[in-house]
Amino acid sequence: MTHSIRISLIAMILLVGVLLAFGAVQAALAMRASSDQVAKTPIPTPTPLPNQMPASSPEISFIDSPTASCILPKRNTGVCFMTWNFMSAIADPNYMVTMTVSIDDNFRARYSGFFQTSMVVPSEMMTFQVQCGAPGSGGDPYYGAVHTYTLRARDSAGLSAANYGSVTCPADLARVYLPVVKR
Amino acid sequence: MRKIFIPVAIGTVLIIITFGFLKVARGQILSINKSEIVINTESQGENTRQITAPEGYQPGAGGENQPLISFIDSPTVACVQPDLSRNECFVNWYYMSVTADPNYIITMTVTLNDFGFVSRYQGFFQTGMYVPYSMNPQGYKVDCGTLGSGGVPEWGESYAWTIRARDSANLKSANYGTVYCPAFTP
């Protein structure tokens, strides 16, 4: 080993030693207790909490779907429209994958999420044509048919929420008026 | 020692130069064709969104304030069958929104891949664009299709769609997805 290399090694060792000593001094200063402090007792292990879900556990919310409606816009057509004020659900922090609407066990709409943790569907995007039905056809003599509906939402964690309900429509039947032809 | 040090030093410098040319970074800049590079891309299920720029664009070269077109915000893709007795469904979005500040938005287009362009929205001295569902209240009319025709047993036809936006710096943003429609059962 040459003389210059030996000197370099010795310098390196001295430098490392100085750094270690400096670090040790800093650690000692940090750990030093003040003169008026009582000697600290060890911190006891906290009692474990009873089994419960952690506060931040992600869950899909209930679907908010107020004001389920059946509307007869034009009499004597037999055509009614079902709609809601809006439909919304939250799945934060998961993504909302789909929300679906089925009426009388027929799927009528599918709303797909796009990188969204919640979904809102306004009334104009969920209006469906249904039969009004004859008076009494739903059991109430003053109203028409009853239509059942199911709203479902599913998130990217596989959780789903569902609302079930029914809507009673105004009674109305299609009437075709033949022209009166005079001879 | 000198015999080892010089080759190690040269090798280190060569590796640094190589990585510099490859530009291997967390942003993962990928070349998709000769004129465009993908700056950012995200995928979730069948949904994908991307931001692309002309080749030669240097993200971050202008510092943290380097302007970028945003991802297009296009939540709640809907396919609705208003009338059970008709093979007519309507596709729509709750809204579409994109920003390009301080650049101007030039265009935003909607494509239903089976049919081509179905909408084109043009900017007018605007750095952001917002298109609510009410600008096309009924949506785009499509065939509902028969059960399983879109590949999902309980649903009808499926339609792939693309939304693109371009700004005055020629940066582009695109969203890709698929919408499934209720089946028509006569």
Short mmCIF file of N, CA and C in Angstrom, two decimals, chain B residues 95-166:
data_model
loop_
_atom_site.label_atom_id
_atom_site.label_comp_id
_atom_site.label_asym_id
_atom_site.label_seq_id
_atom_site.Cartn_x
_atom_site.Cartn_y
_atom_site.Cartn_z
N TYR B 95 -72.66 16.13 -17.47
CA TYR B 95 -72.03 17.32 -18.04
C TYR B 95 -70.65 16.92 -18.54
N MET B 96 -70.07 17.83 -19.34
CA MET B 96 -68.68 17.66 -19.81
C MET B 96 -67.97 18.97 -19.53
N SER B 97 -66.79 18.87 -18.98
CA SER B 97 -66.10 20.10 -18.60
C SER B 97 -64.60 19.92 -18.75
N VAL B 98 -63.94 20.97 -19.22
CA VAL B 98 -62.48 20.92 -19.38
C VAL B 98 -61.94 22.35 -19.23
N THR B 99 -60.73 22.46 -18.70
CA THR B 99 -60.08 23.78 -18.59
C THR B 99 -58.71 23.73 -19.26
N ALA B 100 -58.28 24.88 -19.75
CA ALA B 100 -56.99 24.95 -20.44
C ALA B 100 -56.25 26.23 -20.08
N ASP B 101 -56.68 26.88 -19.02
CA ASP B 101 -56.11 28.15 -18.61
C ASP B 101 -54.58 28.06 -18.52
N PRO B 102 -53.81 29.00 -19.07
CA PRO B 102 -54.23 30.24 -19.71
C PRO B 102 -54.49 30.13 -21.22
N ASN B 103 -54.42 28.91 -21.76
CA ASN B 103 -54.73 28.74 -23.18
C ASN B 103 -56.24 28.73 -23.40
N TYR B 104 -56.63 28.89 -24.67
CA TYR B 104 -58.05 28.85 -25.00
C TYR B 104 -58.45 27.44 -25.40
N ILE B 105 -59.69 27.07 -25.04
CA ILE B 105 -60.25 25.82 -25.55
C ILE B 105 -60.70 26.08 -26.98
N ILE B 106 -60.26 25.24 -27.89
CA ILE B 106 -60.63 25.40 -29.30
C ILE B 106 -61.89 24.59 -29.59
N THR B 107 -61.83 23.30 -29.31
CA THR B 107 -63.00 22.45 -29.57
C THR B 107 -63.13 21.36 -28.51
N MET B 108 -64.33 20.88 -28.36
CA MET B 108 -64.59 19.64 -27.64
C MET B 108 -65.56 18.85 -28.52
N THR B 109 -65.26 17.59 -28.73
CA THR B 109 -66.10 16.77 -29.63
C THR B 109 -66.53 15.50 -28.90
N VAL B 110 -67.68 15.01 -29.31
CA VAL B 110 -68.20 13.75 -28.77
C VAL B 110 -68.36 12.78 -29.94
N THR B 111 -67.87 11.57 -29.74
CA THR B 111 -67.96 10.54 -30.78
C THR B 111 -68.59 9.29 -30.19
N LEU B 112 -69.59 8.77 -30.85
CA LEU B 112 -70.04 7.40 -30.56
C LEU B 112 -69.37 6.56 -31.64
N ASN B 113 -68.44 5.69 -31.21
CA ASN B 113 -67.53 5.06 -32.15
C ASN B 113 -68.23 4.33 -33.29
N ASP B 114 -69.45 3.83 -33.03
CA ASP B 114 -70.16 3.13 -34.10
C ASP B 114 -70.70 4.07 -35.17
N PHE B 115 -70.85 5.36 -34.79
CA PHE B 115 -71.51 6.28 -35.72
C PHE B 115 -70.60 7.44 -36.14
N GLY B 116 -69.59 7.74 -35.38
CA GLY B 116 -68.75 8.89 -35.69
C GLY B 116 -69.08 10.06 -34.79
N PHE B 117 -68.70 11.27 -35.24
CA PHE B 117 -68.94 12.47 -34.44
C PHE B 117 -70.44 12.69 -34.25
N VAL B 118 -70.83 12.99 -33.04
CA VAL B 118 -72.23 13.33 -32.78
C VAL B 118 -72.39 14.74 -32.22
N SER B 119 -71.30 15.34 -31.76
CA SER B 119 -71.36 16.72 -31.29
C SER B 119 -70.01 17.39 -31.45
N ARG B 120 -70.05 18.69 -31.68
CA ARG B 120 -68.83 19.49 -31.71
C ARG B 120 -69.13 20.82 -31.04
N TYR B 121 -68.35 21.12 -30.03
CA TYR B 121 -68.53 22.37 -29.28
C TYR B 121 -67.30 23.23 -29.51
N GLN B 122 -67.52 24.46 -29.94
CA GLN B 122 -66.38 25.32 -30.30
C GLN B 122 -66.21 26.42 -29.27
N GLY B 123 -64.96 26.65 -28.88
CA GLY B 123 -64.69 27.70 -27.92
C GLY B 123 -64.69 29.06 -28.58
N PHE B 124 -64.94 30.07 -27.77
CA PHE B 124 -64.93 31.44 -28.25
C PHE B 124 -64.26 32.30 -27.17
N PHE B 125 -62.95 32.45 -27.32
CA PHE B 125 -62.16 33.21 -26.35
C PHE B 125 -62.44 32.73 -24.92
N GLN B 126 -62.47 31.41 -24.73
CA GLN B 126 -62.76 30.87 -23.42
C GLN B 126 -61.67 29.90 -22.99
N THR B 127 -61.27 30.00 -21.73
CA THR B 127 -60.21 29.12 -21.22
C THR B 127 -60.78 27.86 -20.59
N GLY B 128 -62.09 27.80 -20.48
CA GLY B 128 -62.74 26.60 -19.97
C GLY B 128 -64.02 26.35 -20.75
N MET B 129 -64.46 25.12 -20.74
CA MET B 129 -65.70 24.80 -21.45
C MET B 129 -66.54 23.88 -20.57
N TYR B 130 -67.82 24.20 -20.46
CA TYR B 130 -68.74 23.41 -19.65
C TYR B 130 -69.99 23.16 -20.47
N VAL B 131 -70.31 21.88 -20.67
CA VAL B 131 -71.48 21.51 -21.48
C VAL B 131 -72.42 20.70 -20.60
N PRO B 132 -73.54 21.26 -20.15
CA PRO B 132 -74.46 20.50 -19.30
C PRO B 132 -75.34 19.58 -20.15
N TYR B 133 -76.00 18.65 -19.49
CA TYR B 133 -76.88 17.71 -20.21
C TYR B 133 -78.01 18.46 -20.90
N SER B 134 -78.39 19.62 -20.35
CA SER B 134 -79.54 20.35 -20.88
C SER B 134 -79.28 20.95 -22.25
N MET B 135 -78.03 20.96 -22.70
CA MET B 135 -77.77 21.42 -24.07
C MET B 135 -78.15 20.35 -25.08
N ASN B 136 -78.37 19.16 -24.62
CA ASN B 136 -78.86 18.07 -25.47
C ASN B 136 -79.79 17.23 -24.59
N PRO B 137 -80.92 17.79 -24.23
CA PRO B 137 -81.70 17.22 -23.14
C PRO B 137 -82.14 15.78 -23.35
N GLN B 138 -82.44 15.43 -24.61
CA GLN B 138 -82.90 14.07 -24.80
C GLN B 138 -81.73 13.09 -24.88
N GLY B 139 -80.61 13.55 -25.36
CA GLY B 139 -79.46 12.67 -25.55
C GLY B 139 -79.36 12.20 -27.00
N TYR B 140 -78.43 11.28 -27.24
CA TYR B 140 -78.19 10.76 -28.59
C TYR B 140 -78.95 9.45 -28.75
N LYS B 141 -79.77 9.41 -29.81
CA LYS B 141 -80.63 8.23 -30.00
C LYS B 141 -79.82 7.07 -30.58
N VAL B 142 -79.98 5.91 -29.95
CA VAL B 142 -79.31 4.70 -30.42
C VAL B 142 -80.29 3.53 -30.30
N ASP B 143 -79.94 2.41 -30.91
CA ASP B 143 -80.75 1.22 -30.73
C ASP B 143 -80.47 0.61 -29.37
N CYS B 144 -81.54 0.18 -28.69
CA CYS B 144 -81.32 -0.46 -27.40
C CYS B 144 -80.65 -1.83 -27.59
N GLY B 145 -81.09 -2.56 -28.61
CA GLY B 145 -80.49 -3.87 -28.87
C GLY B 145 -81.18 -4.96 -28.06
N THR B 146 -80.90 -6.19 -28.46
CA THR B 146 -81.52 -7.34 -27.78
C THR B 146 -80.68 -7.74 -26.58
N LEU B 147 -81.26 -8.57 -25.74
CA LEU B 147 -80.56 -9.03 -24.53
C LEU B 147 -79.23 -9.68 -24.89
N GLY B 148 -78.19 -9.21 -24.29
CA GLY B 148 -76.87 -9.80 -24.49
C GLY B 148 -76.12 -9.33 -25.72
N SER B 149 -76.73 -8.46 -26.51
CA SER B 149 -76.07 -8.06 -27.77
C SER B 149 -74.81 -7.23 -27.52
N GLY B 150 -74.71 -6.64 -26.33
CA GLY B 150 -73.53 -5.83 -26.01
C GLY B 150 -72.48 -6.58 -25.23
N GLY B 151 -72.73 -7.89 -25.00
CA GLY B 151 -71.75 -8.71 -24.30
C GLY B 151 -72.07 -8.95 -22.84
N VAL B 152 -73.07 -8.24 -22.32
CA VAL B 152 -73.49 -8.45 -20.92
C VAL B 152 -74.88 -9.06 -20.95
N PRO B 153 -75.10 -10.22 -20.32
CA PRO B 153 -76.35 -10.97 -20.50
C PRO B 153 -77.62 -10.19 -20.15
N GLU B 154 -77.55 -9.33 -19.12
CA GLU B 154 -78.78 -8.67 -18.65
C GLU B 154 -79.07 -7.38 -19.38
N TRP B 155 -78.17 -6.95 -20.25
CA TRP B 155 -78.30 -5.65 -20.89
C TRP B 155 -78.30 -5.79 -22.40
N GLY B 156 -78.63 -4.69 -23.08
CA GLY B 156 -78.70 -4.70 -24.54
C GLY B 156 -77.38 -4.34 -25.16
N GLU B 157 -77.47 -3.43 -26.13
CA GLU B 157 -76.31 -3.04 -26.91
C GLU B 157 -75.33 -2.20 -26.07
N SER B 158 -74.05 -2.27 -26.45
CA SER B 158 -73.05 -1.41 -25.81
C SER B 158 -72.45 -0.50 -26.87
N TYR B 159 -72.10 0.71 -26.44
CA TYR B 159 -71.55 1.69 -27.38
C TYR B 159 -70.29 2.31 -26.79
N ALA B 160 -69.19 2.15 -27.52
CA ALA B 160 -67.94 2.80 -27.10
C ALA B 160 -68.02 4.28 -27.49
N TRP B 161 -67.51 5.12 -26.62
CA TRP B 161 -67.58 6.56 -26.90
C TRP B 161 -66.23 7.21 -26.62
N THR B 162 -66.04 8.38 -27.23
CA THR B 162 -64.82 9.16 -27.05
C THR B 162 -65.19 10.63 -26.95
N ILE B 163 -64.63 11.31 -25.97
CA ILE B 163 -64.76 12.76 -25.88
C ILE B 163 -63.36 13.34 -25.99
N ARG B 164 -63.18 14.31 -26.89
CA ARG B 164 -61.87 14.92 -27.08
C ARG B 164 -61.97 16.44 -26.91
N ALA B 165 -60.90 17.01 -26.38
CA ALA B 165 -60.82 18.46 -26.27
C ALA B 165 -59.42 18.89 -26.72
N ARG B 166 -59.38 20.06 -27.35
CA ARG B 166 -58.09 20.58 -27.82
C ARG B 166 -57.99 22.05 -27.45
#
